[in-house]
Amino acid sequence: MGWEEKQVRGYPEFVQTAQRYHGRPIFALFCGDKDAEGRSWCPDCVTAEPVVRKELHNMPDESVFIYCLVGDRAYWKDPNNEFRKNLKLTGVPTLLKYGTPQKLVEEECFKAELVRMLFTED
Amino acid sequence: MAALQRRRLLGVSGLSRTVRALSGKNEYDLLVIGGGSGGLACAKEAAQFGRQVAVLDYVEPSPQGTKWGLGGTCVNVGCIPKKLMHQAALLGSALKDAQHYGWNIAQPVHHTWSVMAQAVQNYVKSLNWGHRVQLQDKKVKYFNMKGSFSDPHTVRGLTKGGKETIVTAENIVIATGGRPKYPMHIAGALEYGITSDDLFWLKESPGKTLVVGASYVSLECAGFLTGIGLDTTVMMRSIPLRGFDQQMASLVTEHMESYGTKFLKRCFPTKVEKLESNRLQVTWKNTDLGTEETDSFDTVLWAVGRAPDTETLNLETVGVKTNSETGKIIVDASEATSVPHIYAVGDITEGRPELTPTAIAAGKLLAQRLFGQSSELMDYDNVPTTVFTPLEYGCVGLSEEAAVQCYGSDNIEMVCLRERAQRILGLHFIGPNAGEVIQGFALGIKCGATYPQLMKTVGIHPTCAEEITKLHITKRSGLDATVTGC
């Protein structure tokens, strides 16, 4: 069956999508919003995205990859935003395996071997 | 002879690792067997020097089937989950006290095991992951395999599924640690009892629990189980906390008793049976009264000692010597075993404290000596430690018993030498945050602090720690040491 990608924006849409695919392995990449030209305000996210995308084929069958834009810079900087409070995110980009403590934060997302390890480790 | 062995093994296993046999070169500069406190510290440090390092880690499931990830005993079934559950129990006490300080908290307060257990287990899993990321990041090759020696530079790794990999290394460090012992001579002990390996991974509350043993593991577990509201009993054959200062050990157990833990002193279990209700019926002998007694429990936790994990390593094949009584690996001051290029660190080694910080330090220093041109040896003297019972007990240096044995009772006054400079030999503190208190004093001991210097140190008020700077009543004087004023 392979894997499929879902693109969402904001916390409620993320939770809704994750719940819909409950039971399947869910991986999520959280990035800062992109402008009209498709560039994110978060430079690390710009670096990480192609690295992560290149490794997606390593995800187990039936996986769901959720690409989630968290919001604008001001929203992200607010220490009480829903991603920080409920998902305990500490930075963007964050790549995580939903429902597990396994995640990669910021520069860790630049490293292909770490991304691959996240997608393939038990 | 070794070459003959190697070729024979390759023939039998039919693997492709013929590189070494052909070229005579070892694949790795360092292979560490055991991914716990000592092993990981050694591996990561060696990798800093740009060396080719590999780690083998494998957790044999406990008899009850419990298993866990990378990180060793401390992370998974020791220090970390223990401290978290101890904290859970302390918070329970704080909640009870809180109403006296004005907080509106409905009494009695209730505790839900599964909520705590899940939080603890998730935290531990995040640590397992953290170690995986670190190893990968530092380019340390990780094998989730059980290792055994084929020859002094070759280790055979076996996965859970039976897949085999041969690893060769110039230097090998054994850091496989230990596992809890089961009392094999007690009927039902193995089938019905659990150990600390299982306790922290229970999904459901252990309920009414019997903890057998007088070790710090036993007392710490019994302590937090009592603290979260469970009916808990400790059964001890003789003295509590053997090896620790006995005056302090009594204070610890006395506090636990007043705090609600039941003690069956000078008793030992004879059998464990399962009842129809699924409860466990334990029968024991009371050596003081000469009677046999019985009671039922939901859980029986064995905390009767730990055994080194060497059985499946195949040490005899390579000639690594172990202590015949303890089974631990004999090492010299540089952590070297009886076989050149084979070393050992941590709980597996004979005569060393079974502590995480000493294993980590020894592992790091070993890597520095092997690859970093250092000659610094591990200093095992005056290692501070703390027993995290409800009333915590922290200490550094000698116990009263050890000091007397070393220097003779005429020369001991509390914790220091009587003559000349009155150097402090040991410091023992019972109270909240004992670990935090003793950590600072450990530096003083390392610097050779004396009693007069301690008396000149001004205390911080109001704290518990300041009492240490006011110690002036000697045991010999027979005066009452209880502090009354401010």
XYZ file of C-alpha atoms in Angstrom:
608
model
C 0.000 0.000 0.000
C 2.938 2.312 0.584
C 2.435 5.552 2.406
C 0.385 8.716 1.942
C 0.839 12.405 2.750
C -1.626 14.811 4.318
C -0.964 18.538 4.436
C -2.534 20.492 7.281
C -2.317 23.899 8.868
C -2.809 24.734 12.540
C -3.343 22.620 15.624
C -7.047 21.630 15.341
C -6.578 20.397 11.760
C -3.498 18.432 12.847
C -5.310 16.669 15.707
C -8.313 15.894 13.511
C -6.111 14.328 10.831
C -4.026 12.338 13.323
C -7.170 10.948 14.940
C -8.605 9.948 11.570
C -5.603 7.683 10.939
C -5.448 6.177 14.409
C -4.026 2.655 14.189
C -1.566 3.409 11.369
C 2.009 4.621 11.889
C 1.858 8.419 11.793
C 4.885 10.637 11.217
C 4.607 14.401 11.365
C 6.868 17.247 10.252
C 6.079 20.611 11.817
C 7.288 23.718 9.980
C 6.741 27.446 10.057
C 4.174 28.938 7.641
C 5.174 29.573 4.053
C 4.650 32.901 2.248
C 3.123 33.410 -1.223
C 6.410 32.360 -2.828
C 6.432 29.146 -0.796
C 9.268 30.176 1.541
C 8.988 29.515 5.261
C 9.849 32.156 7.883
C 11.817 29.378 9.571
C 15.200 28.919 7.809
C 15.895 25.576 9.524
C 12.578 24.259 8.184
C 13.684 25.227 4.679
C 16.842 23.145 5.154
C 15.125 20.171 6.781
C 12.197 19.656 4.418
C 14.088 18.251 1.412
C 16.171 15.995 3.698
C 13.012 14.547 5.258
C 11.226 14.171 1.931
C 14.130 12.202 0.519
C 13.786 9.621 3.297
C 9.980 9.217 3.198
C 10.225 5.998 1.188
C 11.765 4.393 4.322
C 8.552 4.714 6.284
C 6.776 1.416 6.934
C 3.827 0.451 4.722
C 0.494 2.037 5.585
C 2.260 5.054 7.137
C 0.714 8.488 7.082
C 3.028 11.469 6.729
C 1.433 14.666 8.040
C 3.081 17.847 6.840
C 1.894 20.484 9.280
C 2.351 24.263 9.056
C 2.181 25.534 12.624
C 1.441 29.217 11.996
C 3.266 32.506 11.615
C 6.368 33.480 13.575
C 4.456 35.433 16.222
C 2.143 32.527 16.918
C 5.086 30.158 17.216
C 7.015 32.434 19.586
C 4.073 32.516 22.007
C 5.076 30.096 24.794
C 1.440 29.066 25.278
C 0.586 28.039 21.721
C -1.240 24.715 21.412
C 1.671 22.877 19.791
C 3.960 23.747 22.693
C 1.346 23.073 25.339
C -0.292 19.916 24.057
C 2.313 18.258 21.857
C 5.241 19.512 23.930
C 7.013 20.786 20.837
C 10.067 22.854 21.683
C 11.194 23.976 18.255
C 10.591 23.948 14.521
C 11.299 21.990 12.526
C 10.234 18.950 14.553
C 9.869 15.513 13.006
C 8.124 12.990 15.188
C 6.520 9.584 15.293
C 3.070 10.355 16.669
C 2.146 8.650 19.931
C 5.749 7.805 20.831
C 8.559 9.766 22.505
C 10.571 9.474 19.287
C 11.351 12.806 17.703
C 14.026 14.896 16.039
C 14.283 18.598 16.687
C 15.851 21.397 14.643
C 19.373 20.514 13.389
C 18.693 16.829 14.076
C 16.277 17.007 11.131
C 19.135 17.961 8.789
C 20.750 14.556 9.193
C 19.523 11.941 6.764
C 20.693 8.999 8.911
C 18.741 10.278 11.925
C 15.626 10.819 9.813
C 16.003 7.354 8.374
C 16.445 5.927 11.886
C 13.243 7.621 13.060
C 11.298 6.140 10.124
C 12.660 2.618 10.520
C 13.315 2.073 14.267
C 10.902 0.204 16.444
C 45.802 -22.093 17.405
C 43.643 -18.959 17.317
C 43.701 -18.900 13.530
C 42.549 -22.519 13.449
C 39.659 -21.723 15.828
C 38.637 -18.746 13.729
C 38.553 -20.665 10.464
C 36.578 -23.468 12.067
C 34.000 -20.995 13.400
C 33.675 -19.327 10.018
C 33.091 -22.705 8.441
C 30.358 -23.528 10.934
C 28.548 -20.197 10.743
C 29.191 -19.665 7.042
C 29.272 -15.919 7.372
C 30.889 -13.408 5.151
C 33.085 -11.730 7.728
C 36.211 -13.169 6.236
C 37.848 -9.758 5.945
C 39.676 -10.029 9.222
C 40.782 -13.590 8.652
C 42.279 -12.554 5.314
C 43.788 -9.202 6.191
C 44.305 -9.719 9.939
C 42.800 -6.285 10.630
C 40.092 -5.656 13.231
C 36.900 -3.964 12.048
C 36.553 -1.661 15.059
C 38.977 0.140 17.352
C 36.570 -0.453 20.220
C 33.671 -2.805 20.774
C 31.562 -2.267 23.871
C 29.361 -5.101 25.051
C 26.511 -3.592 27.048
C 24.718 -0.313 26.420
C 24.268 0.915 29.958
C 25.770 3.754 31.964
C 29.379 2.562 31.698
C 29.244 1.126 28.195
C 27.613 4.094 26.494
C 29.868 6.616 28.245
C 32.943 4.705 27.106
C 31.686 4.312 23.537
C 30.675 7.951 23.115
C 33.969 9.185 24.549
C 36.000 6.916 22.266
C 34.011 8.153 19.269
C 35.041 11.730 20.143
C 38.598 10.710 19.292
C 37.476 9.766 15.812
C 37.660 6.031 16.460
C 35.570 3.260 14.903
C 33.305 2.216 17.761
C 30.499 -0.333 18.024
C 28.087 -1.103 20.855
C 26.201 -4.331 21.422
C 23.169 -4.047 23.658
C 20.590 -6.708 24.367
C 18.020 -7.113 27.078
C 17.173 -10.685 27.962
C 13.517 -10.510 29.095
C 12.962 -11.042 32.826
C 11.348 -14.304 33.923
C 8.061 -12.397 33.926
C 8.702 -11.262 30.352
C 9.629 -7.628 30.958
C 12.065 -6.003 28.550
C 13.259 -2.520 27.686
C 15.371 -0.416 25.348
C 18.874 1.043 25.162
C 20.392 2.643 28.231
C 20.947 -0.109 30.752
C 19.672 -0.629 34.268
C 19.860 2.979 35.450
C 17.694 4.386 32.675
C 15.195 1.552 32.421
C 14.844 -0.327 35.711
C 16.958 1.565 38.202
C 17.854 5.104 39.187
C 15.551 6.966 36.808
C 12.195 5.238 37.298
C 13.049 4.792 40.989
C 13.623 8.496 41.566
C 10.456 9.404 39.675
C 8.336 7.043 41.756
C 10.066 8.228 44.935
C 9.145 11.757 43.873
C 5.543 10.640 43.307
C 5.450 9.390 46.892
C 7.019 12.591 48.271
C 4.410 14.646 46.437
C 1.760 12.602 48.211
C 3.199 13.665 51.552
C 3.417 17.268 50.405
C -0.237 17.216 49.418
C -1.152 16.047 52.889
C 0.903 18.824 54.485
C -0.393 21.418 52.059
C -3.685 21.954 53.840
C -1.816 23.175 56.939
C -0.224 25.805 54.753
C -3.558 27.036 53.493
C -4.132 24.960 50.368
C -7.638 23.590 49.767
C -6.994 20.005 48.806
C -9.655 17.382 49.429
C -8.408 14.725 51.846
C -7.660 11.888 51.635
C -5.700 12.192 48.388
C -5.755 9.219 46.041
C -3.062 7.875 43.724
C -3.555 6.102 40.407
C -0.676 3.745 39.597
C -1.366 3.538 35.871
C -1.152 7.310 35.380
C 2.230 7.432 37.126
C 3.510 4.294 35.449
C 2.627 5.477 31.973
C 4.325 8.837 32.528
C 7.444 7.125 33.888
C 7.518 4.579 31.084
C 7.109 7.253 28.411
C 9.923 9.268 29.931
C 12.202 6.228 29.989
C 11.357 5.525 26.336
C 12.322 9.082 25.440
C 15.702 8.417 27.084
C 16.095 5.192 25.080
C 15.476 7.248 21.951
C 17.852 9.968 23.096
C 20.653 7.409 23.402
C 19.865 6.016 19.948
C 20.106 9.486 18.453
C 23.352 10.219 20.296
C 25.021 7.007 19.163
C 23.933 7.563 15.566
C 25.051 11.165 15.701
C 28.485 10.267 17.060
C 28.804 7.572 14.389
C 28.841 4.723 16.901
C 27.524 1.533 15.301
C 24.751 0.002 17.372
C 23.736 -3.647 17.302
C 20.690 -4.852 19.217
C 22.321 -8.216 19.767
C 23.452 -10.536 22.525
C 27.221 -10.871 22.455
C 29.526 -13.762 23.264
C 33.264 -14.179 22.760
C 34.656 -16.366 19.997
C 38.236 -15.261 20.595
C 39.941 -12.297 22.321
C 39.177 -9.974 19.398
C 36.013 -11.527 18.054
C 32.474 -11.345 19.386
C 29.482 -13.144 18.000
C 26.261 -11.124 18.124
C 22.874 -12.818 18.021
C 19.589 -11.001 17.348
C 16.297 -11.983 18.966
C 15.386 -13.713 15.719
C 18.573 -15.758 15.712
C 20.443 -13.789 13.056
C 24.188 -13.788 13.636
C 26.825 -11.105 13.075
C 30.529 -11.422 13.793
C 32.290 -8.315 15.072
C 36.034 -7.924 15.457
C 37.734 -5.231 17.487
C 41.172 -4.167 18.639
C 39.850 -3.398 22.142
C 36.779 -4.797 23.842
C 35.011 -3.424 26.910
C 32.626 -5.630 28.834
C 29.893 -3.583 30.496
C 26.999 -5.954 30.774
C 26.066 -5.040 34.320
C 23.893 -7.191 36.534
C 20.356 -8.507 36.964
C 18.278 -9.103 40.095
C 18.651 -12.474 41.789
C 15.778 -14.845 42.405
C 15.938 -17.010 45.547
C 15.954 -20.320 43.694
C 15.559 -22.461 46.814
C 12.134 -21.025 47.680
C 9.222 -22.846 46.052
C 7.162 -20.549 43.869
C 9.705 -17.710 43.979
C 10.431 -17.733 40.273
C 6.895 -18.338 38.977
C 5.023 -15.939 41.211
C 7.458 -13.252 42.306
C 8.720 -10.192 40.477
C 11.860 -8.087 40.829
C 12.800 -4.455 40.237
C 13.134 -5.429 36.549
C 9.363 -5.790 36.467
C 8.101 -3.320 39.082
C 8.649 -0.155 37.056
C 6.979 -1.620 33.966
C 3.800 -2.874 35.630
C 0.732 -1.498 33.897
C -1.501 -2.202 36.896
C -0.895 -1.382 40.544
C 1.067 -4.047 42.466
C -1.490 -3.759 45.290
C -0.648 -5.253 48.651
C 3.050 -5.982 48.317
C 5.658 -7.988 50.188
C 9.194 -6.766 49.509
C 11.807 -9.318 50.494
C 15.273 -8.017 51.222
C 17.182 -5.488 53.293
C 19.058 -3.783 50.477
C 18.579 -0.176 49.430
C 16.579 -1.539 46.465
C 14.185 -3.200 48.877
C 13.825 -0.200 51.176
C 13.517 2.352 48.373
C 10.809 0.323 46.609
C 8.932 -0.374 49.825
C 9.254 3.311 50.651
C 7.585 4.677 47.549
C 4.971 1.907 47.443
C 3.947 2.907 50.973
C 4.060 6.553 49.970
C 1.571 6.119 47.136
C -0.834 4.428 49.524
C -0.211 0.713 49.050
C -0.193 -1.832 51.886
C 3.523 -2.666 51.969
C 5.599 -5.050 54.079
C 9.371 -5.510 54.147
C 10.764 -8.881 55.153
C 14.389 -8.888 56.344
C 16.507 -11.834 57.366
C 18.946 -9.755 59.416
C 20.298 -6.185 59.371
C 19.091 -3.442 57.005
C 21.482 -1.786 54.529
C 24.498 -4.006 55.160
C 27.689 -2.086 54.468
C 26.124 1.265 55.305
C 26.496 2.986 58.665
C 24.206 0.982 60.945
C 23.163 3.879 63.164
C 21.856 5.608 60.042
C 20.308 2.412 58.676
C 18.214 2.075 61.851
C 17.026 5.661 61.578
C 15.963 4.979 57.998
C 13.943 1.894 58.851
C 12.469 3.452 62.000
C 11.175 6.333 59.942
C 9.714 3.965 57.378
C 7.901 2.108 60.146
C 6.389 5.275 61.572
C 5.536 6.287 58.014
C 3.416 3.132 57.506
C 5.670 0.422 56.117
C 5.307 -2.882 57.968
C 8.474 -4.757 58.851
C 8.919 -8.469 59.395
C 12.324 -8.531 61.046
C 14.528 -11.607 61.357
C 12.193 -13.539 59.058
C 12.832 -15.419 55.846
C 10.324 -16.844 53.361
C 9.990 -20.582 52.822
C 7.403 -20.809 50.059
C 5.083 -18.846 47.767
C 1.829 -20.344 46.529
C -0.911 -19.032 44.299
C -4.435 -18.876 45.704
C -7.658 -19.305 43.769
C -8.270 -15.582 44.122
C -4.969 -15.084 42.236
C -3.398 -13.664 45.370
C -0.096 -15.041 46.589
C 0.198 -16.905 49.870
C 3.633 -16.498 51.450
C 4.878 -18.691 54.269
C 7.864 -17.638 56.340
C 9.924 -18.517 59.400
C 10.319 -16.028 62.217
C 13.776 -16.813 63.597
C 13.249 -14.809 66.786
C 10.046 -16.564 67.848
C 10.838 -19.847 66.119
C 7.385 -19.811 64.536
C 6.053 -20.232 61.020
C 3.699 -17.525 59.767
C 1.702 -16.854 56.660
C -0.148 -14.046 54.875
C -1.446 -13.250 51.431
C -0.295 -10.517 49.058
C -1.038 -9.294 45.555
C 2.631 -8.994 44.719
C 5.889 -10.432 46.018
C 8.958 -8.374 45.090
C 12.344 -10.036 45.473
C 15.133 -7.588 46.322
C 17.701 -10.055 47.556
C 20.742 -9.006 45.598
C 22.003 -8.719 42.038
C 24.131 -11.093 40.013
C 26.643 -10.117 37.304
C 25.499 -10.800 33.743
C 28.379 -12.965 32.508
C 26.858 -16.362 31.907
C 26.354 -16.138 28.165
C 29.493 -14.100 27.409
C 31.707 -17.180 27.008
C 34.420 -15.682 29.215
C 36.110 -19.015 29.793
C 36.813 -19.334 26.061
C 38.964 -16.222 26.110
C 40.280 -16.585 29.633
C 38.773 -13.521 31.324
C 39.045 -14.223 35.049
C 36.113 -13.772 37.367
C 35.813 -13.826 41.152
C 34.750 -17.360 42.080
C 32.411 -16.149 44.835
C 30.678 -13.202 43.199
C 31.071 -14.122 39.539
C 32.190 -10.575 38.769
C 35.039 -9.792 36.401
C 38.373 -9.107 38.076
C 39.983 -5.868 36.921
C 43.021 -3.860 37.901
C 43.195 -0.128 38.565
C 43.032 0.577 34.846
C 39.889 -1.576 34.375
C 41.970 -4.210 32.523
C 40.931 -7.846 32.774
C 43.265 -10.820 32.758
C 43.257 -10.733 28.944
C 45.129 -7.999 27.083
C 42.887 -5.574 25.199
C 39.819 -6.731 27.088
C 38.502 -4.354 29.745
C 35.442 -4.137 31.969
C 33.536 -1.286 33.635
C 30.487 -0.857 35.818
C 28.447 -3.289 37.887
C 30.124 -6.277 36.211
C 33.476 -5.500 37.865
C 34.660 -6.915 41.179
C 35.209 -4.597 44.097
C 33.658 -1.500 42.548
C 30.582 0.422 43.727
C 27.461 -0.544 41.777
C 26.683 3.036 40.844
C 25.981 4.868 37.600
C 28.304 7.857 38.125
C 31.327 5.641 38.849
C 30.595 3.481 35.803
C 30.293 6.567 33.597
C 33.481 8.127 34.946
C 35.414 4.871 34.656
C 34.139 4.338 31.109
C 35.125 7.848 30.008
C 38.581 7.672 31.607
C 39.177 4.283 30.015
C 38.387 5.693 26.574
C 40.711 8.623 27.266
C 43.522 6.289 28.270
C 43.002 4.026 25.260
C 42.662 6.709 22.602
C 43.454 10.061 24.162
C 46.964 9.719 25.543
C 45.722 10.130 29.093
C 47.024 8.146 32.014
C 44.448 9.206 34.579
C 42.950 6.328 36.526
C 39.493 6.242 38.099
C 39.451 7.298 41.755
C 36.976 5.128 43.637
C 37.602 6.772 47.011
C 35.010 8.874 48.789
C 32.254 8.261 46.280
C 29.115 9.930 47.618
C 25.779 8.183 47.341
C 22.198 8.445 48.550
C 19.492 5.987 49.524
C 16.181 7.396 48.361
C 13.975 6.024 51.095
C 11.098 8.260 52.311
C 13.579 9.832 54.707
C 16.599 10.079 52.430
C 20.049 9.051 53.580
C 23.090 10.540 51.888
C 26.675 9.743 52.705
C 30.248 10.166 51.580
C 33.313 8.421 52.918
C 33.530 5.808 55.642
C 30.761 4.460 57.828
C 31.414 4.380 61.559
C 31.978 0.626 61.392
C 34.449 0.900 58.534
C 36.320 3.747 60.180
C 36.668 1.830 63.425
C 37.907 -1.186 61.539
C 40.401 0.925 59.660
C 41.683 3.130 62.424
C 40.615 1.557 65.690
C 37.808 2.853 67.924
C 40.150 4.869 70.089
C 40.841 7.070 67.129
C 37.311 7.676 65.893
C 35.127 10.538 66.995
C 31.928 10.577 65.039
C 33.194 10.782 61.515
C 36.693 12.036 61.896
C 40.105 11.129 63.161
C 40.743 12.327 66.689
C 44.379 13.101 66.446
C 46.203 15.936 64.776
C 44.234 17.623 62.004
C 41.016 15.637 62.658
C 40.466 14.865 58.984
C 36.850 14.029 58.211
C 36.599 10.401 57.112
C 32.921 10.230 56.428
C 29.764 12.280 56.531
C 26.300 10.849 56.946
C 23.120 12.841 56.588
C 19.493 11.831 56.922
C 16.842 14.262 55.802
C 14.987 15.673 52.819
C 17.066 16.168 49.659
C 19.925 14.239 51.220
C 21.528 13.740 47.811
C 21.530 17.476 47.112
C 23.044 18.159 50.548
C 25.812 15.576 50.445
C 26.922 16.412 46.886
C 28.564 19.645 47.998
C 30.193 18.118 51.053
C 31.704 15.402 48.844
C 33.945 18.079 47.350
C 35.073 19.034 50.849
C 35.958 15.458 51.653
C 37.888 15.160 48.391
C 39.892 18.224 49.402
C 40.742 16.658 52.744
C 38.476 18.810 54.910
C 39.040 18.643 58.668
C 36.667 18.956 61.588
C 38.020 22.396 62.612
C 37.462 23.600 59.025
C 33.907 22.297 59.105
C 33.250 24.120 62.371
C 34.539 27.324 60.797
C 32.077 26.953 57.893
C 29.052 29.164 58.415
C 25.680 27.499 57.945
C 22.828 28.684 55.730
C 19.711 29.386 57.737
C 17.059 28.014 57.788
C 18.086 24.732 56.176
C 18.625 21.123 57.193
C 22.145 21.098 55.797
C 23.341 23.699 58.276
C 23.148 21.112 61.049
C 26.293 19.559 59.585
C 28.244 22.703 60.446
C 27.045 22.504 64.028
C 28.002 18.914 64.857
C 29.677 19.104 68.236
C 28.244 16.351 70.428
C 30.235 13.146 70.370
C 28.790 9.677 70.779
C 31.491 8.976 73.332
C 30.194 11.776 75.558
C 26.804 10.087 75.904
C 25.031 13.433 75.717
C 21.672 13.792 73.967
C 22.218 15.079 70.448
C 18.635 16.190 69.773
C 18.442 19.766 68.539
C 15.791 21.893 70.214
C 16.405 25.581 69.635
C 16.633 27.448 66.374
